[in-house]
Coordinates of C-alpha atoms in Angstrom, one line a residue:
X8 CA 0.0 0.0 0.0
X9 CA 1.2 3.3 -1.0
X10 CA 0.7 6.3 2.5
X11 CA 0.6 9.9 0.8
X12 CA 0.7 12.9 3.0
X13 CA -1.1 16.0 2.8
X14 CA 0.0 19.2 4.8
X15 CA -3.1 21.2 5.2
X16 CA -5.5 23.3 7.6
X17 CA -9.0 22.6 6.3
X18 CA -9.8 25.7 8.3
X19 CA -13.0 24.9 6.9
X20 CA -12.7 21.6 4.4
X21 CA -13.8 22.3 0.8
X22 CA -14.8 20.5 -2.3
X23 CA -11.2 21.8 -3.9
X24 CA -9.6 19.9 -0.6
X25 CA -11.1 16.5 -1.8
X26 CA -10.7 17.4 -4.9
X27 CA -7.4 16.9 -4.2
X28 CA -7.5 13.7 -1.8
X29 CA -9.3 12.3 -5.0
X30 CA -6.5 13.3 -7.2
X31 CA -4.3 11.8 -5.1
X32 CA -5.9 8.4 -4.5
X33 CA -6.4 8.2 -8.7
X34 CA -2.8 8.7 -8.7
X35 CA -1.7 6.5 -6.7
X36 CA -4.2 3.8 -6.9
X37 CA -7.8 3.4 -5.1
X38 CA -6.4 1.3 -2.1
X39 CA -3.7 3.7 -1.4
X40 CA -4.4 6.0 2.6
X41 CA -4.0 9.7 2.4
X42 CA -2.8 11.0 5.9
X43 CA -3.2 14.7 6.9
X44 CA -1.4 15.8 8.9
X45 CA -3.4 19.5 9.8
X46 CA -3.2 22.7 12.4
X47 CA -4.7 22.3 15.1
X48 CA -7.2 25.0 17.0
X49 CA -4.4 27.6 15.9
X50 CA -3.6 28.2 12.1
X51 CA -1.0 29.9 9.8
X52 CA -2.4 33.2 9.1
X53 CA -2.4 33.8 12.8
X54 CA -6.1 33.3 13.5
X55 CA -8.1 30.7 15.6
X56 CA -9.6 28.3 13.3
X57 CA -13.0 28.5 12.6
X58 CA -13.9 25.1 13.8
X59 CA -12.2 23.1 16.7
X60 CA -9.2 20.4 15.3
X61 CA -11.2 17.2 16.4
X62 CA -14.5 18.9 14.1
X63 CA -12.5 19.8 11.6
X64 CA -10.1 16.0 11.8
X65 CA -13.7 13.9 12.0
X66 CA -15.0 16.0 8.7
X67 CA -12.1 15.2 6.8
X68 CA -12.3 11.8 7.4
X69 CA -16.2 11.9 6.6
X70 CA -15.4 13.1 3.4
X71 CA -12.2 10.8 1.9
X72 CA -9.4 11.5 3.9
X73 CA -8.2 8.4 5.6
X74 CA -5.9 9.7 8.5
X75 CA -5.1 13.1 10.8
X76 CA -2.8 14.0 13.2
X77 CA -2.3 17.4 14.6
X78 CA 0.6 20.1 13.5
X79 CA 1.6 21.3 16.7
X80 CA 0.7 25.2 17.3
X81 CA 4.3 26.3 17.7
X82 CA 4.5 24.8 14.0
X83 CA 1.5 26.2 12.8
X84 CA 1.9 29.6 13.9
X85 CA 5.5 29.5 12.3
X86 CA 6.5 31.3 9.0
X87 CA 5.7 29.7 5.9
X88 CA 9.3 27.9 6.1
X89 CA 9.2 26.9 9.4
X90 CA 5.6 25.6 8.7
X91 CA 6.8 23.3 5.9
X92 CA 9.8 22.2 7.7
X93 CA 8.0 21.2 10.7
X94 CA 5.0 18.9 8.8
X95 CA 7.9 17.3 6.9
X96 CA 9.6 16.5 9.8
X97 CA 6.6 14.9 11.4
X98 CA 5.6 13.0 8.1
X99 CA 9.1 11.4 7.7
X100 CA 8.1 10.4 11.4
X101 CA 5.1 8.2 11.2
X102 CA 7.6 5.8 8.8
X103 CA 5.3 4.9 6.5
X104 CA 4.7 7.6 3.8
X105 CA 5.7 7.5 0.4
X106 CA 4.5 10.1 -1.4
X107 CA 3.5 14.0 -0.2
X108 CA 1.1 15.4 -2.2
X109 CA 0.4 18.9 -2.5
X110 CA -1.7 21.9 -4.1
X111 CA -0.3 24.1 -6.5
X112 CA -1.2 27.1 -8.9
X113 CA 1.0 25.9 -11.8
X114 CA 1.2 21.8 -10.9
X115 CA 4.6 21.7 -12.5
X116 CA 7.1 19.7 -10.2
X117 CA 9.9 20.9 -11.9
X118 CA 9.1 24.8 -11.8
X119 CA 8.6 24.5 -8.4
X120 CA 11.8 22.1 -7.7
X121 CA 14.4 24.6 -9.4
X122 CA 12.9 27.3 -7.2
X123 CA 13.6 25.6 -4.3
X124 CA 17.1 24.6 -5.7
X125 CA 17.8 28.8 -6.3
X126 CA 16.9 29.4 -2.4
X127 CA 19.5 26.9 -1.2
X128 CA 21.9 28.6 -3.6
X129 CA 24.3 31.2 -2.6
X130 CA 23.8 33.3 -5.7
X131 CA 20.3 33.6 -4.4
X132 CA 21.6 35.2 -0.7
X133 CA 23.7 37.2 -2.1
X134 CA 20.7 39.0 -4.5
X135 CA 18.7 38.8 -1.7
X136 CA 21.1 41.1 0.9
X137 CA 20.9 44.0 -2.1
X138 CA 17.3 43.7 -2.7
X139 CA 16.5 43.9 1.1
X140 CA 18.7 47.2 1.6
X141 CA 15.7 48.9 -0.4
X142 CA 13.6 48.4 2.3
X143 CA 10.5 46.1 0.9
X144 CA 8.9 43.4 2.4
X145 CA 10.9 40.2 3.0
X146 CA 8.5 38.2 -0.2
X147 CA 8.6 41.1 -2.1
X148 CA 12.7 41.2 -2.1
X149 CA 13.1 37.5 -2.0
X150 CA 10.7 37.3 -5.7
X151 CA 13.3 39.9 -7.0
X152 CA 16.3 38.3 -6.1
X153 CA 14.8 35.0 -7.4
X154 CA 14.1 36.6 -10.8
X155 CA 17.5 37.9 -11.4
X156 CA 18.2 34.1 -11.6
X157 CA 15.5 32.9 -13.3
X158 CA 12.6 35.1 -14.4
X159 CA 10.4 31.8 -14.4
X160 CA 10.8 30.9 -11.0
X161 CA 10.8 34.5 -9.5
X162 CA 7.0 34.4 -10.6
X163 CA 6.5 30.8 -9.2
X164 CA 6.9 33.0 -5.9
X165 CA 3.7 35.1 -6.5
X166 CA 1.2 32.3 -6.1
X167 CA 0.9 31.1 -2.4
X168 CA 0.1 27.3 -3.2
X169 CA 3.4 28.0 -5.3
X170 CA 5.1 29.4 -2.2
X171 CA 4.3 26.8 0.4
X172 CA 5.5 24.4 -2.7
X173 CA 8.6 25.4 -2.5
X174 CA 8.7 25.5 1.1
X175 CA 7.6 21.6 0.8
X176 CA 10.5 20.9 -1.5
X177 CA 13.5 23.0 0.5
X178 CA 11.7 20.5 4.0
X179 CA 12.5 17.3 1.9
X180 CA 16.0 18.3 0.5
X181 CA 17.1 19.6 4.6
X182 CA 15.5 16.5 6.0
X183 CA 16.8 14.3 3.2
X184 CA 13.2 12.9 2.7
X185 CA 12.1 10.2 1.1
X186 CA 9.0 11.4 0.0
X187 CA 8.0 11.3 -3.7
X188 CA 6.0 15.0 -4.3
X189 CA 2.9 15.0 -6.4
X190 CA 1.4 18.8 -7.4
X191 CA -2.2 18.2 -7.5
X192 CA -2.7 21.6 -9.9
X193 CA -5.6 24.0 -8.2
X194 CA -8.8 24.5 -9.4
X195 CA -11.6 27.2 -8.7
X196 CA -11.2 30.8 -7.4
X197 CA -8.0 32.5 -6.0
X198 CA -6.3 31.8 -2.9
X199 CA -8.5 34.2 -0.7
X200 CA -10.4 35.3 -3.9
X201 CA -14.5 35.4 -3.3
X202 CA -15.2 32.5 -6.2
X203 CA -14.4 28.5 -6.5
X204 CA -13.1 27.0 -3.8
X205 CA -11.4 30.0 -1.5
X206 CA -11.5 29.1 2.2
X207 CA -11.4 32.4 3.1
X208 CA -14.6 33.0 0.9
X209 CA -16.1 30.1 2.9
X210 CA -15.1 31.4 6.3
X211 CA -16.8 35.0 5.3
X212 CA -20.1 33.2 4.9
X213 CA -19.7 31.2 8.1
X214 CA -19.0 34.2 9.9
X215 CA -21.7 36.4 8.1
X216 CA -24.6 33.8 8.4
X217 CA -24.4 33.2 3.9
X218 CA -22.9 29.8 4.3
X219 CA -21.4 28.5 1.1
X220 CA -22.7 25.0 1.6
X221 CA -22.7 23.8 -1.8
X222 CA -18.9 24.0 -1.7
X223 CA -18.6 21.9 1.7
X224 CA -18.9 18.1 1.4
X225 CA -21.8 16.7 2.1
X226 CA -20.6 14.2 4.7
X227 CA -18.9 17.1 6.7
X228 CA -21.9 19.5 6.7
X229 CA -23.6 17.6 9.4
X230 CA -20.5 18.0 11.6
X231 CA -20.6 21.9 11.0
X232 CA -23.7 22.4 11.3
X233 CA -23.3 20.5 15.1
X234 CA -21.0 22.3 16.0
X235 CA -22.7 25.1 15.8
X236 CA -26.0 24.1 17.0
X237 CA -23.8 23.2 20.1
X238 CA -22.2 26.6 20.3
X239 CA -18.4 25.4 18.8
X240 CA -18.3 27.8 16.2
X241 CA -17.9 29.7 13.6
X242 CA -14.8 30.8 15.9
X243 CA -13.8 34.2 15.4
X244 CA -11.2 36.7 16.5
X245 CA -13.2 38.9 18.1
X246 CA -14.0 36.1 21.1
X247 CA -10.7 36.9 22.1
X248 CA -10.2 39.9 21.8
X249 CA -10.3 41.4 26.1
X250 CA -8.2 38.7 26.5
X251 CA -5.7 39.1 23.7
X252 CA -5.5 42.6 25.1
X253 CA -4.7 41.8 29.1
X254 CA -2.1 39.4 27.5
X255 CA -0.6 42.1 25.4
X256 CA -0.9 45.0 28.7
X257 CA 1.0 42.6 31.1
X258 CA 3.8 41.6 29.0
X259 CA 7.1 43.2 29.6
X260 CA 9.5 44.2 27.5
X261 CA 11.7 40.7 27.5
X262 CA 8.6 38.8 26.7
X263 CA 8.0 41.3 23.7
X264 CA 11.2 41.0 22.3
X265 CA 10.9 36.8 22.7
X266 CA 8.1 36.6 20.6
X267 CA 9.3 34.6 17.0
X268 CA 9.5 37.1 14.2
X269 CA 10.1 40.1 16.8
X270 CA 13.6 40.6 15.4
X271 CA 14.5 44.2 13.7
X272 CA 12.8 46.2 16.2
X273 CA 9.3 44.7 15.4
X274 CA 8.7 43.3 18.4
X275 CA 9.6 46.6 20.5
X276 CA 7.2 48.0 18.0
X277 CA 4.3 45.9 18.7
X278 CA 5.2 46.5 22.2
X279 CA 4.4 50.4 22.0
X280 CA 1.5 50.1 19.6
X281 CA -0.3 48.1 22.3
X282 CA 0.3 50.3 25.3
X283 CA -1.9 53.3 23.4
X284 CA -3.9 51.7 21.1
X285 CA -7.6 50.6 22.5
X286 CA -7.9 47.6 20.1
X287 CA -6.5 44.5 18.3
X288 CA -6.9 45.5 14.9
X289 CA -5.9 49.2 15.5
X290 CA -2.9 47.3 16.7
X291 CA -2.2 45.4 13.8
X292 CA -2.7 48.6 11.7
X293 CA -0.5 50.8 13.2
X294 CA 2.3 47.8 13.8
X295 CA 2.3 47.2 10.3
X296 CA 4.9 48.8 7.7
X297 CA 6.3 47.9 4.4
X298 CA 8.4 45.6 5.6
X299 CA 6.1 43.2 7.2
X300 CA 3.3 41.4 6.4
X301 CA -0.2 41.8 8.3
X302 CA 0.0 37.9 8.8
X303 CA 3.9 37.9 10.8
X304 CA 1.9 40.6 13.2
X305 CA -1.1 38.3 13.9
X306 CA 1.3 35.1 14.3
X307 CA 3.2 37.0 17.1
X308 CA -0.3 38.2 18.5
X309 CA -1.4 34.7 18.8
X310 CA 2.0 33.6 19.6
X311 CA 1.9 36.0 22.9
X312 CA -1.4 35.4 23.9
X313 CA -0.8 31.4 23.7
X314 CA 3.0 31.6 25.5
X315 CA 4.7 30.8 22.4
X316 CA 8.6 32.4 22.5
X317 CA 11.0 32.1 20.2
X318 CA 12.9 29.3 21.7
X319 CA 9.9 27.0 20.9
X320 CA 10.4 27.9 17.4
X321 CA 11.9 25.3 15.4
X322 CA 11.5 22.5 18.0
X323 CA 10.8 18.8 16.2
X324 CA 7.4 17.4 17.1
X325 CA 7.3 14.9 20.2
X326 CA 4.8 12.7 19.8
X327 CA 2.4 12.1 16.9
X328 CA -1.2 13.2 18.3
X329 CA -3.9 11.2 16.2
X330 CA -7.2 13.4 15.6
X331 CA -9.4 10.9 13.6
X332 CA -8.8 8.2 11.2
X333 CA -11.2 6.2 8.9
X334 CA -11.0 2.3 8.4
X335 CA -8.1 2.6 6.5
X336 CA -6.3 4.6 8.5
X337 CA -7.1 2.4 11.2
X338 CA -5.4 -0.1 9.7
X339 CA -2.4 2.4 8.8
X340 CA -2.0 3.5 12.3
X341 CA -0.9 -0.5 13.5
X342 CA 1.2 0.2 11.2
X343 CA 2.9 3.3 12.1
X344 CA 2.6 2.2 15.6
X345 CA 5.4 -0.4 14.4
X346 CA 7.7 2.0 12.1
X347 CA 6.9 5.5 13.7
X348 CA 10.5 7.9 15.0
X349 CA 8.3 9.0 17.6
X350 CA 5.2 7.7 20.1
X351 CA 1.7 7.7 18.8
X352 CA -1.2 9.2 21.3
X353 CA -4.6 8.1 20.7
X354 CA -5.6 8.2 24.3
X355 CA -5.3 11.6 25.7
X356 CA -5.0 10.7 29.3
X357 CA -1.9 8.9 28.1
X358 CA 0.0 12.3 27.2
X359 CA 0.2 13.7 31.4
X360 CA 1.6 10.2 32.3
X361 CA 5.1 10.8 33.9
X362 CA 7.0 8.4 31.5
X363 CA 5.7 9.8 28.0
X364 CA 8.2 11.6 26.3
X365 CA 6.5 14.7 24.8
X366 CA 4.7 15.0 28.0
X367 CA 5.4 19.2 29.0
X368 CA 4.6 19.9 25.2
X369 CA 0.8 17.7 25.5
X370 CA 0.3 19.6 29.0
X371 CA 1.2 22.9 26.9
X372 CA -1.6 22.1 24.0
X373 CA -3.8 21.7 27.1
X374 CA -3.3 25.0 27.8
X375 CA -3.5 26.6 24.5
X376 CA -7.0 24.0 23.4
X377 CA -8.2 25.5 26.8
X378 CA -7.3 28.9 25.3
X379 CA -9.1 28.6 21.9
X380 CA -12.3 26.9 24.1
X381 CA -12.9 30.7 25.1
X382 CA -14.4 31.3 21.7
X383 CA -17.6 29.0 22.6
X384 CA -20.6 29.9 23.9
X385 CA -19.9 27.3 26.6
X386 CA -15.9 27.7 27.5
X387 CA -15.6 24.9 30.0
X388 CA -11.6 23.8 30.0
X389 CA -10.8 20.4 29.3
X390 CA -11.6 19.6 25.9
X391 CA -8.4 18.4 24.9
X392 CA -8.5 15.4 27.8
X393 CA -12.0 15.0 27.1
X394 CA -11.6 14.2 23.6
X395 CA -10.7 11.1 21.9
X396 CA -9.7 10.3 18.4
X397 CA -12.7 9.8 16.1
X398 CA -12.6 6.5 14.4
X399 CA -15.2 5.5 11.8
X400 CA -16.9 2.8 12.7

């Protein structure tokens, strides 16, 4: 049996995300298990997620995915590299996979393999010290040193499927992978565009009450739809926002400048912008330059009001922490139970015992699932002991 991997968020899953699990199985044949391994109740763009991670694991697995275990915040809330690096790292882990399949604007391997192959290069850092001196963003002056190499692959950095792809690629070259890529080319609307399949198009109509359900699988609907007849969502921001603010107004100045991506003076900056400003967003706004992207401000705003510091940054994942599975990945996990670099937990009461070795960082995602709780109508601690694994049945 072929095990592909899939480094995603499903922050909410969309007809384009099994789309792709499709793809994938066609590729690799009918019987083969797709494992996900997806955020948990934190994602990328610095946001909670709009669903919980054991909602959002048991819909994927309703609607094809076979397998999920959880990214661990301090991955998820990393930069795009560090994001990339860190699922790698914990795919290469679970021993079995073969293959790691991926979205992509262009679906050419090769494009996205020389790019990868210019950013471990040293003509590449060399552009990339003269193009920062002009004082544009970091993506911005990193595209422009790219294209001075290769005009192709400079513009292979203006998609962000394309980006994270080459993220994907620079993880298996530093982790000397295994892993056999697969671009599963993108279909529908832009990334954050309001057609197709955008999640961030979906989220809007979560959030506004105009729910896009034609573009949510059928099979995770229902699961939605509980969730928020039981008062679990749609998260949003603004649930923690008084207590995103007392975080921010009893930090000092050390904690501030620990934050991951705080280098440069930004974190100094953040620092004043939140002793005068009444708000998060005004915050954000008035943090914000030329430099650096609205979503780096929002990863070191969740990353402070979670406890996140940049000495967590960059840390390989413990333990693998399984979310859901389906038959078949029932049947995957006895596997990885035999071939797996690091322990599997499927029973959470299992992660405080004294003798498992990634026990401070479980006790940790405690905290932080405790954290993201405060978004429900009912915020009772605990979820994270009180929640097993889905498995189909």
């Amino acid at each position: 049996m072929k095990f592909a991997g899939i480094i995603c968020e499903y922050n909410p899953i969309h007809l384009g995300h099994v789309y792709q699990i499709d793809t994938t199985r066609s590729i690799l044949g009918e019987e083969s298990c797709i494992i996900c391994v997806m955020s948990g109740n934190f994602v990328q763009r610095g946001e909670a997620a709009v669903f919980s991670k054991f909602a959002r694991a048991e819909a994927a697995v309703r609607a094809g995915a076979d397998l999920i275990v959880e990214l661990p915040a301090h991955v998820s809330l990393s930069s795009a590299e560090g994001f990339a690096r860190g699922a790698v790292e914990l795919l290469n882990a679970l021993g079995v996979c073969t293959h790691l399949s991926f979205g992509s604007e262009t679906g050419n391997t090769d494009m996205i393999c020389r790019t990868a192959e210019i950013l471990l290069g040293r003509e590449f850092e060399e552009n990339l010290a003269s193009e920062l001196k002009k004082g544009d963003s970091f993506a911005s002056a990193r595209q422009r040193a790219v294209e001075k190499i290769s005009p192709e692959c400079g513009d292979v950095l203006s998609r962000p499927n394309d980006i994270l792809a080459v993220e994907y690629f620079k993880a298996l070259a530093d982790t000397k992978s295994r892993l056999e890529p697969i671009a599963v080319k993108r279909t529908g609307g832009d990334h954050g565009g309001d057609e197709g399949f955008s999640a961030t198009a979906v989220r809007r109509g979560f959030y506004s009450g105009d729910i896009p359900w034609k573009v949510i699988p059928v099979q995770a609907r229902h699961v939605f739809e509980r969730e928020m007849n039981a008062g679990r969502g749609p998260v949003a921001m603004a649930a923690y926002e008084k207590a995103l603010l007392y975080r921010l107004r009893t930090m000092d100045r050390d904690e501030f400048e620990r934050l991951p991506g705080a280098e440069e003076g930004l974190g100094l900056r953040l620092m004043k912008c939140a002793a005068v400003q009444p708000g998060i967003q005004r915050i954000i706004e008035m943090t914000k330059t030329k430099r650096y992207a609205m979503s780096r401000i929002r990863r070191m705003l969740m990353c402070a009001f979670l406890g996140i510091y940049r000495e967590d940054m960059g840390k390989k994942p413990e333990y693998i922490r399984v979310l859901a599975a389906g038959k078949r990945g029932q049947m995957a996990l006895r596997e990885i139970k035999k071939n797996a670099a690091l322990p599997v937990l499927t029973k959470p009461a299992s992660g405080l015992k004294s003798g498992f070795p990634g026990r401070d960082d479980f006790v940790r995602q405690c905290r932080i699932t405790d954290l993201y709780t405060l978004g429900f109508t009912d915020c009772a601690p605990g979820m994270e002991l009180r929640t097993s694994p889905y498995m189909e049945k």
